[in-house]
Short mmCIF file of C-alpha atoms in Angstrom, two decimals:
data_model
loop_
_atom_site.label_atom_id
_atom_site.label_comp_id
_atom_site.label_asym_id
_atom_site.label_seq_id
_atom_site.Cartn_x
_atom_site.Cartn_y
_atom_site.Cartn_z
CA MET X 20 83.24 -5.36 -141.34
CA ASN X 21 83.48 -4.67 -137.91
CA PHE X 22 86.14 -4.76 -135.32
CA THR X 23 86.80 -4.41 -132.01
CA LEU X 24 90.12 -2.26 -131.20
CA LYS X 25 92.03 -2.47 -127.87
CA VAL X 26 94.06 1.31 -128.13
CA TRP X 27 96.86 2.35 -125.77
CA ARG X 28 95.82 5.76 -124.55
CA GLN X 29 98.05 8.08 -123.10
CA LYS X 30 97.79 11.79 -121.83
CA ASN X 31 101.26 12.78 -122.18
CA ARG X 32 104.72 12.40 -121.50
CA ASN X 33 104.71 11.60 -117.92
CA SER X 34 101.31 9.93 -117.52
CA GLU X 35 100.60 6.59 -116.85
CA GLY X 36 98.89 4.65 -120.05
CA ARG X 37 96.32 2.08 -120.62
CA PHE X 38 94.50 0.20 -122.90
CA GLU X 39 90.83 1.20 -123.51
CA SER X 40 88.03 -0.57 -126.05
CA TYR X 41 86.60 0.81 -129.08
CA THR X 42 84.46 -0.74 -131.67
CA ALA X 43 84.95 0.06 -135.30
CA THR X 44 81.78 -0.13 -137.56
CA ASN X 45 80.68 0.07 -141.02
CA ILE X 46 84.88 -0.37 -142.66
CA THR X 47 84.98 -1.38 -145.85
CA PRO X 48 87.81 -3.64 -146.81
CA ASP X 49 89.84 -1.51 -149.34
CA MET X 50 90.05 1.05 -145.82
CA SER X 51 93.50 1.91 -144.74
CA PHE X 52 93.94 1.37 -140.95
CA LEU X 53 94.35 4.73 -140.83
CA GLU X 54 91.47 5.52 -142.23
CA MET X 55 89.42 2.95 -140.19
CA LEU X 56 91.19 5.01 -137.04
CA ASP X 57 90.00 8.07 -138.80
CA ALA X 58 86.37 6.85 -138.86
CA VAL X 59 87.07 5.74 -134.96
CA ASN X 60 88.06 9.34 -134.39
CA HIS X 61 84.94 10.57 -135.71
CA ASP X 62 82.42 8.58 -133.91
CA LEU X 63 84.82 9.42 -130.92
CA VAL X 64 84.27 13.35 -131.78
CA GLU X 65 80.49 13.18 -132.10
CA LYS X 66 80.61 11.83 -129.12
CA ASN X 67 82.62 14.46 -127.05
CA GLN X 68 85.36 12.52 -126.01
CA GLU X 69 89.22 12.50 -126.92
CA PRO X 70 90.72 10.76 -130.33
CA ILE X 71 93.32 8.70 -130.34
CA ALA X 72 96.16 10.78 -131.19
CA PHE X 73 98.77 9.15 -134.12
CA ASP X 74 101.16 10.27 -136.51
CA HIS X 75 100.10 10.27 -140.51
CA ASP X 76 101.70 12.52 -142.84
CA CYS X 77 101.97 10.61 -146.51
CA ARG X 78 99.68 8.15 -146.48
CA GLU X 79 101.30 6.39 -149.00
CA GLY X 80 104.39 4.83 -147.43
CA ILE X 81 106.69 7.42 -147.54
CA CYS X 82 106.98 9.80 -145.19
CA GLY X 83 107.47 7.21 -141.86
CA SER X 84 105.35 9.13 -139.95
CA CYS X 85 102.81 6.03 -139.31
CA GLY X 86 104.58 3.90 -136.97
CA MET X 87 102.57 1.85 -134.59
CA PHE X 88 102.42 -1.48 -133.19
CA ILE X 89 99.43 -3.54 -134.59
CA LYS X 90 98.10 -7.18 -133.79
CA GLY X 91 101.86 -7.56 -132.40
CA ARG X 92 103.42 -6.66 -135.54
CA ALA X 93 105.61 -3.35 -136.59
CA HIS X 94 103.29 -1.71 -138.93
CA GLY X 95 100.43 -5.06 -138.76
CA PRO X 96 100.27 -8.13 -140.31
CA GLN X 97 101.75 -7.22 -143.96
CA LYS X 98 105.23 -7.43 -145.60
CA GLY X 99 106.80 -4.51 -147.12
CA GLY X 100 104.18 -1.61 -146.30
CA ALA X 101 103.60 0.82 -143.48
CA ALA X 102 100.71 0.87 -141.55
CA CYS X 103 98.91 3.39 -144.13
CA GLN X 104 99.28 0.97 -146.51
CA LEU X 105 97.99 -1.62 -144.40
CA HIS X 106 93.89 -2.45 -145.66
CA MET X 107 91.03 -4.11 -143.81
CA ARG X 108 91.21 -6.75 -145.60
CA SER X 109 94.32 -8.16 -144.02
CA PHE X 110 91.91 -8.88 -140.88
CA VAL X 111 89.05 -11.29 -140.28
CA ASP X 112 85.72 -9.42 -139.99
CA GLY X 113 84.68 -9.42 -136.10
CA ASP X 114 88.91 -9.33 -134.81
CA LEU X 115 90.17 -7.87 -131.88
CA ILE X 116 92.95 -5.64 -132.90
CA THR X 117 95.51 -4.55 -130.34
CA VAL X 118 96.83 -1.56 -131.21
CA GLU X 119 100.07 -0.23 -129.49
CA PRO X 120 102.88 2.56 -129.71
CA PHE X 121 106.29 1.54 -130.59
CA ARG X 122 108.01 0.89 -127.61
CA ALA X 123 112.06 1.62 -126.89
CA GLN X 124 113.28 3.67 -123.76
CA ALA X 125 114.96 5.85 -127.08
CA PHE X 126 111.34 6.69 -128.23
CA PRO X 127 109.16 7.70 -125.06
CA VAL X 128 105.40 8.06 -126.15
CA ILE X 129 104.58 11.50 -126.18
CA LYS X 130 100.66 10.97 -126.37
CA ASP X 131 98.72 7.30 -127.34
CA LEU X 132 100.46 6.03 -130.43
CA ILE X 133 102.85 9.43 -131.06
CA ILE X 134 106.30 8.70 -130.26
CA ASP X 135 109.04 10.81 -130.10
CA ARG X 136 111.63 9.91 -132.78
CA THR X 137 113.93 13.01 -132.20
CA ALA X 138 116.67 9.88 -131.53
CA PHE X 139 116.98 9.40 -135.26
CA ASP X 140 117.42 13.10 -136.18
CA ARG X 141 120.20 13.38 -133.48
CA ILE X 142 121.94 10.23 -134.76
CA MET X 143 121.39 11.91 -138.29
CA GLN X 144 122.79 14.91 -136.50
CA ALA X 145 125.85 12.66 -135.66
CA GLY X 146 127.06 12.07 -138.76
CA GLY X 147 124.56 11.17 -141.53
CA PHE X 148 125.19 13.78 -144.05
CA VAL X 149 127.61 14.30 -146.22
CA SER X 150 130.05 18.25 -145.94
CA VAL X 151 130.09 19.42 -149.31
CA ASN X 152 129.75 22.84 -150.92
CA THR X 153 126.69 22.02 -153.38
CA GLY X 154 127.39 24.70 -155.47
CA GLY X 155 125.02 24.31 -158.39
CA VAL X 156 123.44 21.66 -159.76
CA PRO X 157 126.21 19.36 -161.39
CA ASP X 158 126.10 18.12 -164.46
CA ALA X 159 124.19 14.42 -165.19
CA ASN X 160 126.89 11.58 -164.84
CA ALA X 161 129.67 13.73 -163.82
CA ILE X 162 130.75 11.49 -161.51
CA PRO X 163 130.57 7.67 -162.71
CA ILE X 164 128.55 5.17 -160.73
CA PRO X 165 128.62 1.73 -161.63
CA LYS X 166 124.61 0.92 -161.63
CA THR X 167 124.76 -2.10 -159.27
CA ILE X 168 126.33 0.54 -156.81
CA ALA X 169 124.02 2.66 -157.42
CA ASP X 170 121.02 0.33 -157.02
CA GLU X 171 122.16 -0.73 -153.93
CA ALA X 172 123.10 3.02 -152.43
CA PHE X 173 119.43 3.63 -153.68
CA SER X 174 117.93 0.62 -151.69
CA ALA X 175 119.16 1.85 -148.10
CA ALA X 176 118.53 5.22 -149.05
CA ALA X 177 115.11 4.08 -149.69
CA CYS X 178 114.83 4.16 -145.87
CA ILE X 179 111.95 6.18 -144.03
CA GLY X 180 113.17 6.78 -140.73
CA CYS X 181 110.01 5.22 -139.60
CA GLY X 182 111.54 2.71 -136.52
CA ALA X 183 109.84 -0.57 -137.29
CA CYS X 184 113.22 -1.83 -137.01
CA VAL X 185 114.03 -0.49 -133.82
CA ALA X 186 109.97 -1.48 -132.79
CA ALA X 187 110.38 -5.60 -133.96
CA CYS X 188 113.48 -6.07 -132.68
CA LYS X 189 113.48 -7.34 -129.38
CA ASN X 190 116.70 -5.20 -127.98
CA ALA X 191 115.00 -2.26 -129.47
CA SER X 192 118.07 -1.84 -131.23
CA ALA X 193 118.02 1.09 -134.47
CA SER X 194 121.18 -1.28 -136.10
CA LEU X 195 118.86 -0.95 -139.25
CA PHE X 196 118.46 2.14 -139.37
CA VAL X 197 121.99 3.58 -139.02
CA ALA X 198 123.33 0.61 -140.99
CA ALA X 199 121.01 1.79 -144.34
CA LYS X 200 122.25 5.79 -143.64
CA VAL X 201 125.79 4.54 -142.84
CA SER X 202 125.48 2.27 -146.20
CA GLN X 203 123.87 4.67 -148.64
CA LEU X 204 126.84 7.46 -147.91
CA ALA X 205 129.79 4.99 -147.64
CA LEU X 206 128.79 3.28 -150.97
CA LEU X 207 128.80 6.29 -153.08
CA PRO X 208 131.82 8.17 -154.27
CA GLN X 209 130.42 11.71 -152.16
CA GLY X 210 130.68 10.06 -148.77
CA GLN X 211 133.80 8.49 -148.81
CA GLN X 212 135.84 11.81 -147.19
CA GLU X 213 133.60 12.04 -143.95
CA ARG X 214 133.41 7.67 -144.16
CA LYS X 215 135.70 6.59 -140.75
CA GLU X 216 134.26 9.63 -138.91
CA ARG X 217 130.49 9.19 -139.81
CA VAL X 218 130.41 5.80 -138.49
CA GLU X 219 131.96 6.04 -135.62
CA ALA X 220 129.76 9.12 -134.63
CA MET X 221 126.62 7.44 -135.84
CA LEU X 222 127.17 4.34 -133.89
CA ALA X 223 128.10 6.49 -130.63
CA GLN X 224 125.42 8.24 -130.51
CA MET X 225 122.72 5.48 -131.21
CA ASP X 226 124.44 3.95 -127.84
CA LYS X 227 124.01 7.18 -126.36
CA GLU X 228 120.23 7.46 -126.98
CA GLY X 229 119.52 4.36 -125.61
CA PHE X 230 118.71 2.12 -128.13
CA GLY X 231 120.02 -1.94 -127.92
CA SER X 232 122.52 -3.88 -129.46
CA CYS X 233 122.25 -6.19 -132.70
CA SER X 234 121.28 -9.78 -131.49
CA ASN X 235 121.21 -10.94 -135.88
CA THR X 236 117.28 -11.91 -135.18
CA TYR X 237 116.86 -10.39 -138.30
CA ALA X 238 113.58 -9.41 -137.02
CA CYS X 239 114.06 -5.54 -138.49
CA GLU X 240 114.14 -6.68 -142.38
CA ALA X 241 111.28 -8.89 -142.13
CA GLU X 242 109.27 -5.53 -140.44
CA CYS X 243 110.74 -2.95 -142.51
CA PRO X 244 108.26 -1.31 -144.55
CA LYS X 245 111.19 -0.77 -147.47
CA GLU X 246 112.06 -4.06 -147.23
CA ILE X 247 115.81 -2.77 -146.17
CA SER X 248 118.75 -6.11 -146.10
CA VAL X 249 120.68 -7.01 -142.96
CA SER X 250 123.12 -6.52 -145.30
CA ASN X 251 123.77 -3.34 -144.67
CA ILE X 252 124.39 -4.18 -140.79
CA ALA X 253 127.47 -6.14 -142.41
CA ARG X 254 128.30 -3.40 -143.91
CA MET X 255 127.76 -1.03 -141.25
CA ASN X 256 129.96 -3.11 -139.10
CA ARG X 257 132.97 -3.87 -141.49
CA GLU X 258 132.72 -0.10 -141.69
CA TYR X 259 133.17 0.36 -137.74
CA LEU X 260 135.71 -2.50 -137.64
CA LYS X 261 137.94 -0.53 -140.49
CA ALA X 262 137.67 2.68 -138.84
CA ALA X 263 138.40 1.95 -135.17
CA LEU X 264 141.05 -0.26 -136.27
CA GLY X 265 142.38 2.03 -139.18
CA MET S 19 145.43 0.24 -125.86
CA GLY S 20 143.16 2.73 -126.58
CA THR S 21 142.03 1.56 -129.71
CA PHE S 22 140.62 -1.81 -128.28
CA THR S 23 139.21 0.18 -125.02
CA ASN S 24 136.80 2.16 -127.55
CA ILE S 25 136.05 -0.87 -129.39
CA TYR S 26 135.04 -2.43 -126.36
CA ARG S 27 133.09 0.44 -125.09
CA SER S 28 131.02 0.37 -128.16
CA SER S 29 128.16 -2.05 -128.55
CA VAL S 30 129.19 -3.31 -132.62
CA GLY S 31 132.77 -3.59 -130.38
CA LYS S 32 131.05 -5.87 -127.93
CA LYS S 33 129.30 -8.25 -130.73
CA PHE S 34 132.52 -8.23 -131.86
CA ILE S 35 134.25 -9.96 -128.92
CA VAL S 36 131.26 -12.03 -128.52
CA GLY S 37 131.79 -13.18 -132.17
CA LEU S 38 135.80 -13.60 -131.83
CA THR S 39 135.81 -15.66 -128.65
CA GLY S 40 132.10 -16.98 -129.34
CA LEU S 41 134.56 -18.55 -132.99
CA PHE S 42 137.90 -19.79 -131.02
CA LEU S 43 135.22 -21.30 -128.46
CA CYS S 44 133.75 -23.46 -131.45
CA THR S 45 137.59 -24.08 -132.63
CA PHE S 46 137.77 -25.97 -129.14
CA LEU S 47 134.76 -27.98 -129.59
CA VAL S 48 136.20 -29.77 -132.65
CA GLU S 49 139.32 -30.51 -130.39
CA HIS S 50 137.63 -31.65 -127.64
CA LEU S 51 134.87 -33.81 -129.82
CA ALA S 52 138.04 -35.58 -131.52
CA GLY S 53 140.20 -36.43 -128.52
CA ASN S 54 136.68 -37.46 -126.66
CA PHE S 55 136.22 -40.47 -130.00
CA LEU S 56 139.26 -42.13 -128.16
CA LEU S 57 137.16 -43.31 -126.05
CA PHE S 58 134.84 -45.13 -128.39
CA VAL S 59 138.93 -47.35 -128.74
CA ASN S 60 138.33 -50.62 -127.39
CA ASP S 61 141.33 -50.71 -124.95
CA GLY S 62 139.38 -50.30 -121.68
CA GLY S 63 140.39 -46.35 -121.59
CA ALA S 64 143.45 -46.95 -122.33
CA ALA S 65 144.27 -44.63 -125.07
CA PHE S 66 141.91 -42.37 -123.90
CA ASN S 67 143.61 -42.00 -120.77
CA GLU S 68 146.72 -41.37 -122.63
CA TYR S 69 145.38 -38.41 -124.18
CA SER S 70 143.95 -37.07 -121.24
CA GLU S 71 147.06 -37.01 -119.60
CA THR S 72 149.10 -35.17 -122.10
CA MET S 73 146.39 -32.64 -122.67
CA SER S 74 147.08 -32.06 -118.74
CA HIS S 75 150.94 -31.53 -118.64
CA ASN S 76 151.93 -30.84 -122.28
CA ILE S 77 152.74 -26.98 -121.69
CA PHE S 78 151.60 -26.06 -124.96
CA ILE S 79 148.09 -27.29 -123.91
CA ARG S 80 148.15 -25.80 -120.69
CA THR S 81 149.11 -22.40 -122.31
CA VAL S 82 146.26 -22.81 -124.85
CA GLU S 83 144.12 -23.24 -121.65
CA ILE S 84 144.73 -20.11 -120.10
CA VAL S 85 143.22 -18.82 -123.26
CA LEU S 86 140.62 -20.87 -123.65
CA PHE S 87 139.48 -20.06 -119.86
CA LEU S 88 139.97 -15.87 -120.44
CA ALA S 89 137.67 -16.48 -124.08
CA PHE S 90 135.10 -17.89 -121.64
CA PHE S 91 135.93 -15.51 -119.62
CA PHE S 92 135.14 -12.64 -121.90
CA HIS S 93 132.66 -14.50 -124.00
CA ILE S 94 130.24 -14.60 -120.92
CA LEU S 95 130.89 -11.19 -119.71
CA THR S 96 130.32 -9.43 -122.86
CA ALA S 97 127.05 -11.05 -123.56
CA THR S 98 125.56 -10.80 -119.92
CA ILE S 99 126.87 -6.66 -120.38
CA LEU S 100 124.82 -6.60 -124.03
CA TRP S 101 121.78 -8.47 -122.10
CA TRP S 102 121.60 -6.26 -119.62
CA ARG S 103 121.94 -2.97 -121.63
CA ASN S 104 119.42 -4.58 -124.42
CA ARG S 105 116.54 -5.37 -121.66
CA LYS S 106 117.30 -1.09 -120.45
CA ALA S 107 116.27 -0.69 -123.91
CA ARG S 108 112.59 -1.52 -123.68
CA PRO S 109 111.42 -1.00 -120.38
CA LYS S 110 108.05 -2.01 -121.23
CA ASN S 111 107.21 -4.72 -123.25
CA TYR S 112 104.83 -5.17 -126.22
CA THR S 113 100.92 -6.56 -124.74
CA GLN S 114 100.57 -8.45 -127.80
CA ASN S 115 103.98 -9.60 -129.50
CA HIS S 116 104.32 -12.19 -133.08
CA LYS S 117 107.77 -12.41 -132.59
CA SER S 118 107.88 -16.00 -134.65
CA ALA S 119 106.21 -14.15 -137.78
CA ASN S 120 109.74 -11.77 -138.40
CA SER S 121 112.63 -14.09 -136.24
CA GLU S 122 113.70 -17.79 -135.55
CA LEU S 123 113.62 -18.94 -132.13
CA ALA S 124 116.84 -19.55 -131.88
CA SER S 125 118.24 -16.74 -132.30
CA ARG S 126 115.57 -15.32 -129.53
CA ILE S 127 116.89 -17.53 -126.96
CA SER S 128 120.77 -17.27 -127.14
CA PHE S 129 121.65 -15.58 -124.22
CA LEU S 130 118.95 -18.27 -122.48
CA SER S 131 120.42 -20.95 -124.19
CA GLY S 132 123.92 -20.27 -123.35
CA SER S 133 123.06 -19.26 -119.93
CA ILE S 134 121.95 -22.94 -119.42
CA VAL S 135 124.95 -24.22 -121.44
CA PHE S 136 127.13 -22.37 -118.60
CA ILE S 137 125.65 -23.93 -116.14
CA PHE S 138 125.86 -27.59 -117.81
CA LEU S 139 130.19 -26.30 -118.05
CA VAL S 140 130.39 -25.76 -114.31
CA ILE S 141 128.97 -29.38 -113.85
CA HIS S 142 130.41 -30.65 -116.52
CA LEU S 143 134.27 -29.26 -115.09
CA ARG S 144 133.06 -30.21 -111.82
CA THR S 145 132.71 -34.15 -113.04
CA PHE S 146 135.77 -34.17 -115.47
CA PHE S 147 138.50 -31.70 -114.95
CA VAL S 148 138.41 -30.64 -111.50
CA PRO S 149 138.96 -33.75 -110.31
CA SER S 150 141.57 -34.85 -112.76
CA ARG S 151 143.85 -31.89 -112.90
CA PHE S 152 143.50 -31.19 -109.19
CA PHE S 153 143.31 -34.08 -107.07
CA PRO S 154 144.33 -36.88 -109.57
CA SER S 155 145.68 -39.12 -106.81
CA GLU S 156 142.58 -38.98 -104.92
CA ASN S 157 140.47 -40.09 -107.88
CA PRO S 158 140.05 -42.55 -110.41
CA SER S 159 141.64 -42.42 -114.45
CA MET S 160 139.46 -40.13 -116.60
CA TYR S 161 137.90 -43.20 -118.20
CA ASP S 162 136.44 -44.47 -115.16
CA LEU S 163 135.39 -41.23 -114.33
CA VAL S 164 133.74 -41.08 -118.10
CA VAL S 165 131.98 -44.47 -117.16
CA PHE S 166 130.78 -43.84 -114.05
CA ALA S 167 129.21 -40.36 -114.99
CA PHE S 168 127.75 -41.45 -117.44
CA SER S 169 126.34 -44.54 -115.70
CA SER S 170 123.57 -42.17 -114.01
CA THR S 171 120.50 -41.76 -116.63
CA TRP S 172 119.83 -38.39 -114.56
CA TYR S 173 123.44 -37.34 -115.83
CA CYS S 174 123.00 -38.36 -119.46
CA LEU S 175 120.09 -37.06 -119.96
CA PHE S 176 120.99 -33.37 -118.59
CA TYR S 177 124.37 -33.91 -121.14
CA LEU S 178 121.76 -34.36 -123.58
CA ALA S 179 119.67 -31.41 -122.95
CA ALA S 180 122.35 -29.21 -122.66
CA LEU S 181 123.63 -30.76 -126.02
CA VAL S 182 120.55 -29.46 -127.42
CA LEU S 183 120.80 -26.36 -126.28
CA LEU S 184 124.40 -25.81 -127.25
CA GLY S 185 123.05 -26.74 -130.44
CA TYR S 186 120.52 -24.31 -130.45
CA HIS S 187 122.99 -21.59 -129.24
CA LEU S 188 125.55 -22.41 -132.39
CA ARG S 189 122.81 -22.41 -134.89
CA HIS S 190 122.32 -18.63 -134.05
CA GLY S 191 125.72 -18.36 -132.72
CA PHE S 192 128.42 -19.42 -135.79
CA GLN S 193 126.42 -17.64 -138.52
CA SER S 194 126.02 -14.71 -136.47
CA ALA S 195 129.75 -14.23 -135.58
CA PHE S 196 130.17 -13.85 -139.59
CA GLN S 197 127.28 -11.56 -139.68
CA THR S 198 128.72 -9.14 -136.69
CA PHE S 199 132.28 -9.23 -138.52
CA GLY S 200 130.34 -7.92 -141.49
CA ILE S 201 131.09 -11.30 -143.33
CA ARG S 202 128.05 -11.71 -145.58
CA GLY S 203 127.49 -11.91 -149.13
CA LYS S 204 126.31 -13.97 -151.64
CA LYS S 205 129.59 -16.02 -152.03
CA TYR S 206 129.86 -16.64 -148.21
CA GLN S 207 126.51 -17.03 -147.22
CA SER S 208 125.52 -20.84 -147.61
CA LEU S 209 129.32 -21.68 -147.08
CA VAL S 210 128.65 -20.14 -144.00
CA GLU S 211 125.70 -22.19 -143.40
CA TRP S 212 126.76 -24.92 -144.25
CA ILE S 213 129.84 -24.92 -142.02
CA GLY S 214 127.45 -23.51 -139.51
CA VAL S 215 125.15 -27.27 -139.46
CA ILE S 216 128.80 -29.28 -138.54
CA PHE S 217 128.72 -26.78 -135.48
CA TRP S 218 125.06 -26.95 -134.54
CA LEU S 219 123.85 -30.43 -135.58
CA LEU S 220 127.60 -32.64 -136.66
CA ILE S 221 129.10 -31.44 -132.95
CA PRO S 222 125.99 -31.79 -130.34
CA LEU S 223 125.44 -35.25 -132.24
CA GLY S 224 128.93 -36.46 -131.73
CA PHE S 225 128.85 -35.40 -128.34
CA ALA S 226 125.45 -36.79 -127.65
CA SER S 227 127.53 -40.63 -129.18
CA MET S 228 128.96 -40.37 -126.18
CA PRO S 229 126.75 -40.71 -123.17
CA ILE S 230 124.35 -42.86 -125.40
CA TYR S 231 127.15 -45.61 -125.88
CA PHE S 232 127.85 -45.64 -122.09
CA LEU S 233 124.81 -45.61 -120.60
CA TRP S 234 124.01 -48.74 -123.07
CA THR S 235 126.57 -50.57 -122.73
CA THR S 236 126.52 -49.99 -119.01
CA HIS S 237 122.58 -50.62 -118.40
CA PHE S 238 122.28 -53.79 -121.14
CA GLY S 239 125.46 -54.39 -122.62
CA GLY S 240 127.34 -55.95 -119.83
CA MET S 241 130.73 -54.41 -119.42
CA ASN S 242 133.49 -56.25 -119.38
#
C-alpha cells in the first residue's frame, strides 16, 4: 500500500508549525500506524532529513503515549483503540492521511506530534490519589467489594490518560479523564476518606489548566481508546454537587 | 452565599446553573403553549384575551415573571461565559476534524441554536409582550396582535425557523441537563429521553400549529 501523508511539523514549543507532505511506500496492511511512521522516518533519516517526532511506548494500547489526530479523528478511524493499535488496513490504498497533534490550550505542542500532557499529572497531583499508609500487602478480599462495583471501578480505572477525550471534545474539556479518575476512587472503600476534597480539587485544577467545560456531546466516549463511559461524568457531577453543597 | 459563589466559579457549577435555568424555562414553555391553545377557541379571541389579561395582572404570575426573566438572564449569561472559555480552550483548530463521526449535530450547535432562539425571543417580545404590557391603550387586543403578526408570511416563516432551532436546542439541552445534574443510569435514561421528545418535538410542533393556522385562515379561509 502507498499513502500520502500530510504531517504537522513544528520545531519546538515556541515556533510556528506547518504541514509537510510525505509519501509512505511499500506499506503492508498489517503494519500499525506507528510502524508506518517508523518506515517513513527510516526513509527520512536515510535522506539526512529530520524524522517526524511522535510519542510512543508500549505499542499495545495500554500506556497512553501515542495520541495523535489521524484523518480528523483522535487515534484515527477506529473504535476502542489507540493509534498504535490502528492498522493500515483501516485505510484505502492511495489515501491522503492528515496527521496532527492533539490540540488544546492545556496541551502545548513540544515538537511535531508530541504534546505536553503534564496538565493531566497536575490534575492527579491535586487529588487523584489515596492518602493511606499502605504497609504490607493486605490479604485478598480483606475488604469485601461487590463484583458489580469492582467492575464499574475497574472500567473507570482502565483510563490510560492519553488525552483523546480532550482532543475529540469541541471544548477541549478533560471531563472524561477527571471523571474516570474521580470514579475509580469514589466507587471503592479506599477512596472514601478524601472523596469530597478530591472531586473539588481535581475539578478546580482542570479549570485552572485551561481545559474547557463539558457540553455533553459525548465525543469523548466515542473516541476513547478504552471506551470509558460518560456515565462517569454524571457520577463526577454528582460527586461535585454533593461535595459543594454538603 | 459563599457556597453558591464557589459553585458558580467552577465550570461544573456553571453547567449546573445553565441546566437548572434551562429546565425552568422548559416548564414555562408548557404553560405558554397551554395558554396559547386558547387561540383555537372559536369565540373571536375572547377567551384568549381574558387569559392574556389575567396573565398581565395576576400578582402571582407577575412574581413568577420576574423569576422567569432572571432565569433567561442567567441561562444566557452563563452559557455565554462557558462558550467564551471553551473557545479559549482550543486556540488552534484542527485542519481536518470528523465531528459527525463522534457526536450529534444538535449537541455541537447548542450555542448557535440558543443564540438564534434569543434573537427570536427579542423580536417575539417586541411583537407581543411590549405592546400589550407597556402600551395597552395604544394597541389592539392580544388576539388581534396575534392575527396581525401571523398574517405576514415572512413573520410566520421566521417564527417556524426559530421553532426548528428551538427543537434542536432542546433535543440536546433537555437530556444534557440531567447528565449535568448527575441523573443518569439505566433506570432513568429512557424516561429522560421520552420526556425529552415532548420538549424538543411536540412542544415546538404545538407552537408551529398557530402561525400555520392563522396564515391559512387569513389567506385561504376568509376570516369572519
